[in-house]
Amino acid sequence: MRLLLAVSLAALTGCTVINTASVPSDRSGQDVFVTAGDIPEPYESLGLVQATRSGVLLFGFADVVGTDLEAGFQEVLIPQIREMGGDGAINVRFRQTQYLPVQKVLGAIFFFVPLPSSVTVTAEVVKLRRGSAARPAETPAKAPVAVR
């Protein structure tokens, strides 16, 4: 009996959650791109952006607002990149509220107490320098100075 209880408790608390989000990563210029690192192409930084989406989990599982990574990227971050006139985002970092399966089950049992949930995505918005703009600007030649 004790072994069954110990195995049950271990199964409820020892789960791993892996969240994924599908975001564009192609820098061809057809859509904005998102990457967790830096890029080799020359770019101009347009500034930092932090996108947050908050809500609650009803019954421990029902995410009515959409506080998962997919919503954080597709519905909050990417529109902000477009609004700033950027081609993409680099050095992306994200944070999402996570609950253990035991906490979710308790949230389902005590359904009148919703679990707070949020996703925050931070990134640097960049504009790629394409074509002639990729070359460094030449400094104009200065007129010679006459020395007496």
PDB file of C-alpha atoms in Angstrom:
ATOM      1  CA  MET A   1       0.000   0.000   0.000  1.00  0.00           C
ATOM      2  CA  ARG A   2       2.807   2.423   0.912  1.00  0.00           C
ATOM      3  CA  LEU A   3       4.628   1.579  -2.302  1.00  0.00           C
ATOM      4  CA  LEU A   4       1.527   2.345  -4.360  1.00  0.00           C
ATOM      5  CA  LEU A   5       1.094   5.677  -2.578  1.00  0.00           C
ATOM      6  CA  ALA A   6       4.773   6.585  -3.091  1.00  0.00           C
ATOM      7  CA  VAL A   7       4.641   5.700  -6.802  1.00  0.00           C
ATOM      8  CA  SER A   8       1.403   7.692  -7.230  1.00  0.00           C
ATOM      9  CA  LEU A   9       2.891  10.773  -5.577  1.00  0.00           C
ATOM     10  CA  ALA A  10       6.080  10.494  -7.633  1.00  0.00           C
ATOM     11  CA  ALA A  11       4.047  10.193 -10.841  1.00  0.00           C
ATOM     12  CA  LEU A  12       2.022  13.302 -10.018  1.00  0.00           C
ATOM     13  CA  THR A  13       5.014  15.488  -9.163  1.00  0.00           C
ATOM     14  CA  GLY A  14       7.756  14.167 -11.422  1.00  0.00           C
ATOM     15  CA  CYS A  15       6.374  15.190 -14.806  1.00  0.00           C
ATOM     16  CA  THR A  16       8.253  17.357 -17.262  1.00  0.00           C
ATOM     17  CA  VAL A  17       6.437  19.934 -19.334  1.00  0.00           C
ATOM     18  CA  ILE A  18       7.798  20.971 -22.714  1.00  0.00           C
ATOM     19  CA  ASN A  19       6.184  23.960 -24.372  1.00  0.00           C
ATOM     20  CA  THR A  20       6.766  24.725 -28.015  1.00  0.00           C
ATOM     21  CA  ALA A  21       5.901  27.606 -30.281  1.00  0.00           C
ATOM     22  CA  SER A  22       6.137  27.762 -34.050  1.00  0.00           C
ATOM     23  CA  VAL A  23       7.674  31.073 -35.117  1.00  0.00           C
ATOM     24  CA  PRO A  24       9.170  32.204 -38.434  1.00  0.00           C
ATOM     25  CA  SER A  25      12.975  32.049 -38.562  1.00  0.00           C
ATOM     26  CA  ASP A  26      13.633  32.741 -42.259  1.00  0.00           C
ATOM     27  CA  ARG A  27      15.425  36.056 -42.852  1.00  0.00           C
ATOM     28  CA  SER A  28      14.458  36.294 -46.542  1.00  0.00           C
ATOM     29  CA  GLY A  29      12.312  39.366 -45.877  1.00  0.00           C
ATOM     30  CA  GLN A  30       8.901  37.842 -46.606  1.00  0.00           C
ATOM     31  CA  ASP A  31       7.864  37.788 -42.948  1.00  0.00           C
ATOM     32  CA  VAL A  32       9.369  38.817 -39.636  1.00  0.00           C
ATOM     33  CA  PHE A  33      11.827  36.380 -38.073  1.00  0.00           C
ATOM     34  CA  VAL A  34      12.454  35.441 -34.461  1.00  0.00           C
ATOM     35  CA  THR A  35      15.681  33.968 -33.098  1.00  0.00           C
ATOM     36  CA  ALA A  36      17.073  33.312 -29.638  1.00  0.00           C
ATOM     37  CA  GLY A  37      20.591  34.379 -30.617  1.00  0.00           C
ATOM     38  CA  ASP A  38      22.379  36.970 -32.704  1.00  0.00           C
ATOM     39  CA  ILE A  39      22.493  36.989 -36.521  1.00  0.00           C
ATOM     40  CA  PRO A  40      25.512  37.322 -38.853  1.00  0.00           C
ATOM     41  CA  GLU A  41      23.909  39.914 -41.172  1.00  0.00           C
ATOM     42  CA  PRO A  42      24.356  43.631 -40.529  1.00  0.00           C
ATOM     43  CA  TYR A  43      21.349  45.197 -38.854  1.00  0.00           C
ATOM     44  CA  GLU A  44      20.120  48.313 -37.138  1.00  0.00           C
ATOM     45  CA  SER A  45      18.653  47.938 -33.661  1.00  0.00           C
ATOM     46  CA  LEU A  46      15.236  49.584 -33.333  1.00  0.00           C
ATOM     47  CA  GLY A  47      15.004  48.977 -29.593  1.00  0.00           C
ATOM     48  CA  LEU A  48      13.946  46.469 -26.994  1.00  0.00           C
ATOM     49  CA  VAL A  49      10.421  45.166 -26.671  1.00  0.00           C
ATOM     50  CA  GLN A  50       8.728  43.278 -23.856  1.00  0.00           C
ATOM     51  CA  ALA A  51       5.408  41.613 -24.580  1.00  0.00           C
ATOM     52  CA  THR A  52       3.295  40.259 -21.721  1.00  0.00           C
ATOM     53  CA  ARG A  53       0.008  38.414 -21.814  1.00  0.00           C
ATOM     54  CA  SER A  54      -1.761  37.570 -18.543  1.00  0.00           C
ATOM     55  CA  GLY A  55      -4.823  35.528 -17.679  1.00  0.00           C
ATOM     56  CA  VAL A  56      -6.022  32.586 -15.612  1.00  0.00           C
ATOM     57  CA  LEU A  57      -6.269  28.828 -15.944  1.00  0.00           C
ATOM     58  CA  LEU A  58      -9.835  27.757 -15.216  1.00  0.00           C
ATOM     59  CA  PHE A  59     -10.254  24.299 -13.680  1.00  0.00           C
ATOM     60  CA  GLY A  60      -6.444  24.041 -13.637  1.00  0.00           C
ATOM     61  CA  PHE A  61      -6.209  23.403 -17.390  1.00  0.00           C
ATOM     62  CA  ALA A  62      -8.460  25.710 -19.461  1.00  0.00           C
ATOM     63  CA  ASP A  63      -6.408  28.659 -20.729  1.00  0.00           C
ATOM     64  CA  VAL A  64      -9.219  30.991 -21.840  1.00  0.00           C
ATOM     65  CA  VAL A  65      -7.038  34.048 -22.595  1.00  0.00           C
ATOM     66  CA  GLY A  66      -4.151  32.275 -24.311  1.00  0.00           C
ATOM     67  CA  THR A  67      -1.127  32.657 -22.059  1.00  0.00           C
ATOM     68  CA  ASP A  68       0.963  29.994 -23.779  1.00  0.00           C
ATOM     69  CA  LEU A  69       4.153  30.578 -25.777  1.00  0.00           C
ATOM     70  CA  GLU A  70       2.373  30.358 -29.125  1.00  0.00           C
ATOM     71  CA  ALA A  71       0.003  33.204 -28.192  1.00  0.00           C
ATOM     72  CA  GLY A  72       2.863  35.201 -26.680  1.00  0.00           C
ATOM     73  CA  PHE A  73       4.771  35.123 -29.943  1.00  0.00           C
ATOM     74  CA  GLN A  74       2.013  35.162 -32.580  1.00  0.00           C
ATOM     75  CA  GLU A  75      -0.491  37.523 -30.969  1.00  0.00           C
ATOM     76  CA  VAL A  76       1.730  39.876 -28.970  1.00  0.00           C
ATOM     77  CA  LEU A  77       5.419  39.912 -30.026  1.00  0.00           C
ATOM     78  CA  ILE A  78       5.151  39.655 -33.821  1.00  0.00           C
ATOM     79  CA  PRO A  79       2.535  42.462 -34.114  1.00  0.00           C
ATOM     80  CA  GLN A  80       4.804  44.702 -32.002  1.00  0.00           C
ATOM     81  CA  ILE A  81       7.763  43.942 -34.300  1.00  0.00           C
ATOM     82  CA  ARG A  82       5.655  44.930 -37.324  1.00  0.00           C
ATOM     83  CA  GLU A  83       4.411  48.075 -35.554  1.00  0.00           C
ATOM     84  CA  MET A  84       8.008  49.177 -34.904  1.00  0.00           C
ATOM     85  CA  GLY A  85       8.896  48.599 -38.575  1.00  0.00           C
ATOM     86  CA  GLY A  86      11.329  45.799 -37.812  1.00  0.00           C
ATOM     87  CA  ASP A  87      12.327  42.831 -39.926  1.00  0.00           C
ATOM     88  CA  GLY A  88      12.641  40.558 -36.921  1.00  0.00           C
ATOM     89  CA  ALA A  89      13.655  39.975 -33.322  1.00  0.00           C
ATOM     90  CA  ILE A  90      16.952  38.684 -31.954  1.00  0.00           C
ATOM     91  CA  ASN A  91      18.115  37.618 -28.490  1.00  0.00           C
ATOM     92  CA  VAL A  92      14.586  36.508 -27.601  1.00  0.00           C
ATOM     93  CA  ARG A  93      13.963  35.421 -24.011  1.00  0.00           C
ATOM     94  CA  PHE A  94      10.670  34.180 -22.618  1.00  0.00           C
ATOM     95  CA  ARG A  95       9.087  33.280 -19.313  1.00  0.00           C
ATOM     96  CA  GLN A  96       5.850  31.379 -18.810  1.00  0.00           C
ATOM     97  CA  THR A  97       3.985  30.458 -15.638  1.00  0.00           C
ATOM     98  CA  GLN A  98       4.241  26.714 -15.033  1.00  0.00           C
ATOM     99  CA  TYR A  99       2.275  24.539 -12.627  1.00  0.00           C
ATOM    100  CA  LEU A 100       2.944  21.015 -11.454  1.00  0.00           C
ATOM    101  CA  PRO A 101       0.322  18.408 -12.375  1.00  0.00           C
ATOM    102  CA  VAL A 102      -0.676  18.212  -8.682  1.00  0.00           C
ATOM    103  CA  GLN A 103      -1.393  21.947  -8.665  1.00  0.00           C
ATOM    104  CA  LYS A 104      -3.476  21.611 -11.833  1.00  0.00           C
ATOM    105  CA  VAL A 105      -5.491  18.760 -10.336  1.00  0.00           C
ATOM    106  CA  LEU A 106      -6.109  20.835  -7.202  1.00  0.00           C
ATOM    107  CA  GLY A 107      -7.140  23.714  -9.464  1.00  0.00           C
ATOM    108  CA  ALA A 108      -9.670  21.388 -11.126  1.00  0.00           C
ATOM    109  CA  ILE A 109     -11.014  20.210  -7.760  1.00  0.00           C
ATOM    110  CA  PHE A 110     -11.207  23.709  -6.296  1.00  0.00           C
ATOM    111  CA  PHE A 111     -12.498  25.223  -9.555  1.00  0.00           C
ATOM    112  CA  PHE A 112     -13.617  28.443  -7.868  1.00  0.00           C
ATOM    113  CA  VAL A 113      -9.937  29.425  -7.374  1.00  0.00           C
ATOM    114  CA  PRO A 114      -8.456  30.056 -10.856  1.00  0.00           C
ATOM    115  CA  LEU A 115      -4.691  29.755 -11.264  1.00  0.00           C
ATOM    116  CA  PRO A 116      -2.983  32.962 -12.480  1.00  0.00           C
ATOM    117  CA  SER A 117      -1.019  32.494 -15.681  1.00  0.00           C
ATOM    118  CA  SER A 118       1.191  34.710 -17.844  1.00  0.00           C
ATOM    119  CA  VAL A 119       3.762  34.659 -20.616  1.00  0.00           C
ATOM    120  CA  THR A 120       6.427  37.352 -21.077  1.00  0.00           C
ATOM    121  CA  VAL A 121       8.628  37.609 -24.165  1.00  0.00           C
ATOM    122  CA  THR A 122      11.570  40.032 -24.321  1.00  0.00           C
ATOM    123  CA  ALA A 123      13.521  40.705 -27.522  1.00  0.00           C
ATOM    124  CA  GLU A 124      15.578  43.219 -29.489  1.00  0.00           C
ATOM    125  CA  VAL A 125      13.785  44.410 -32.644  1.00  0.00           C
ATOM    126  CA  VAL A 126      16.086  44.819 -35.644  1.00  0.00           C
ATOM    127  CA  LYS A 127      15.926  46.136 -39.205  1.00  0.00           C
ATOM    128  CA  LEU A 128      18.218  44.286 -41.624  1.00  0.00           C
ATOM    129  CA  ARG A 129      20.551  46.304 -43.852  1.00  0.00           C
ATOM    130  CA  ARG A 130      20.146  44.895 -47.334  1.00  0.00           C
ATOM    131  CA  GLY A 131      21.918  45.716 -50.597  1.00  0.00           C
ATOM    132  CA  SER A 132      23.893  48.944 -50.687  1.00  0.00           C
ATOM    133  CA  ALA A 133      22.840  49.818 -47.166  1.00  0.00           C
ATOM    134  CA  ALA A 134      24.856  46.835 -45.934  1.00  0.00           C
ATOM    135  CA  ARG A 135      28.121  48.585 -46.790  1.00  0.00           C
ATOM    136  CA  PRO A 136      29.448  51.044 -44.249  1.00  0.00           C
ATOM    137  CA  ALA A 137      28.862  54.649 -45.200  1.00  0.00           C
ATOM    138  CA  GLU A 138      31.954  56.391 -46.523  1.00  0.00           C
ATOM    139  CA  THR A 139      33.027  59.559 -44.796  1.00  0.00           C
ATOM    140  CA  PRO A 140      33.099  62.557 -47.103  1.00  0.00           C
ATOM    141  CA  ALA A 141      36.526  63.867 -47.981  1.00  0.00           C
ATOM    142  CA  LYS A 142      37.462  66.952 -46.002  1.00  0.00           C
ATOM    143  CA  ALA A 143      38.843  70.010 -47.696  1.00  0.00           C
ATOM    144  CA  PRO A 144      42.577  70.415 -47.149  1.00  0.00           C
ATOM    145  CA  VAL A 145      43.507  72.821 -44.432  1.00  0.00           C
ATOM    146  CA  ALA A 146      46.054  75.464 -45.322  1.00  0.00           C
ATOM    147  CA  VAL A 147      48.773  75.955 -42.724  1.00  0.00           C
ATOM    148  CA  ARG A 148      50.700  79.255 -42.670  1.00  0.00           C
TER     149      ARG A 148
END
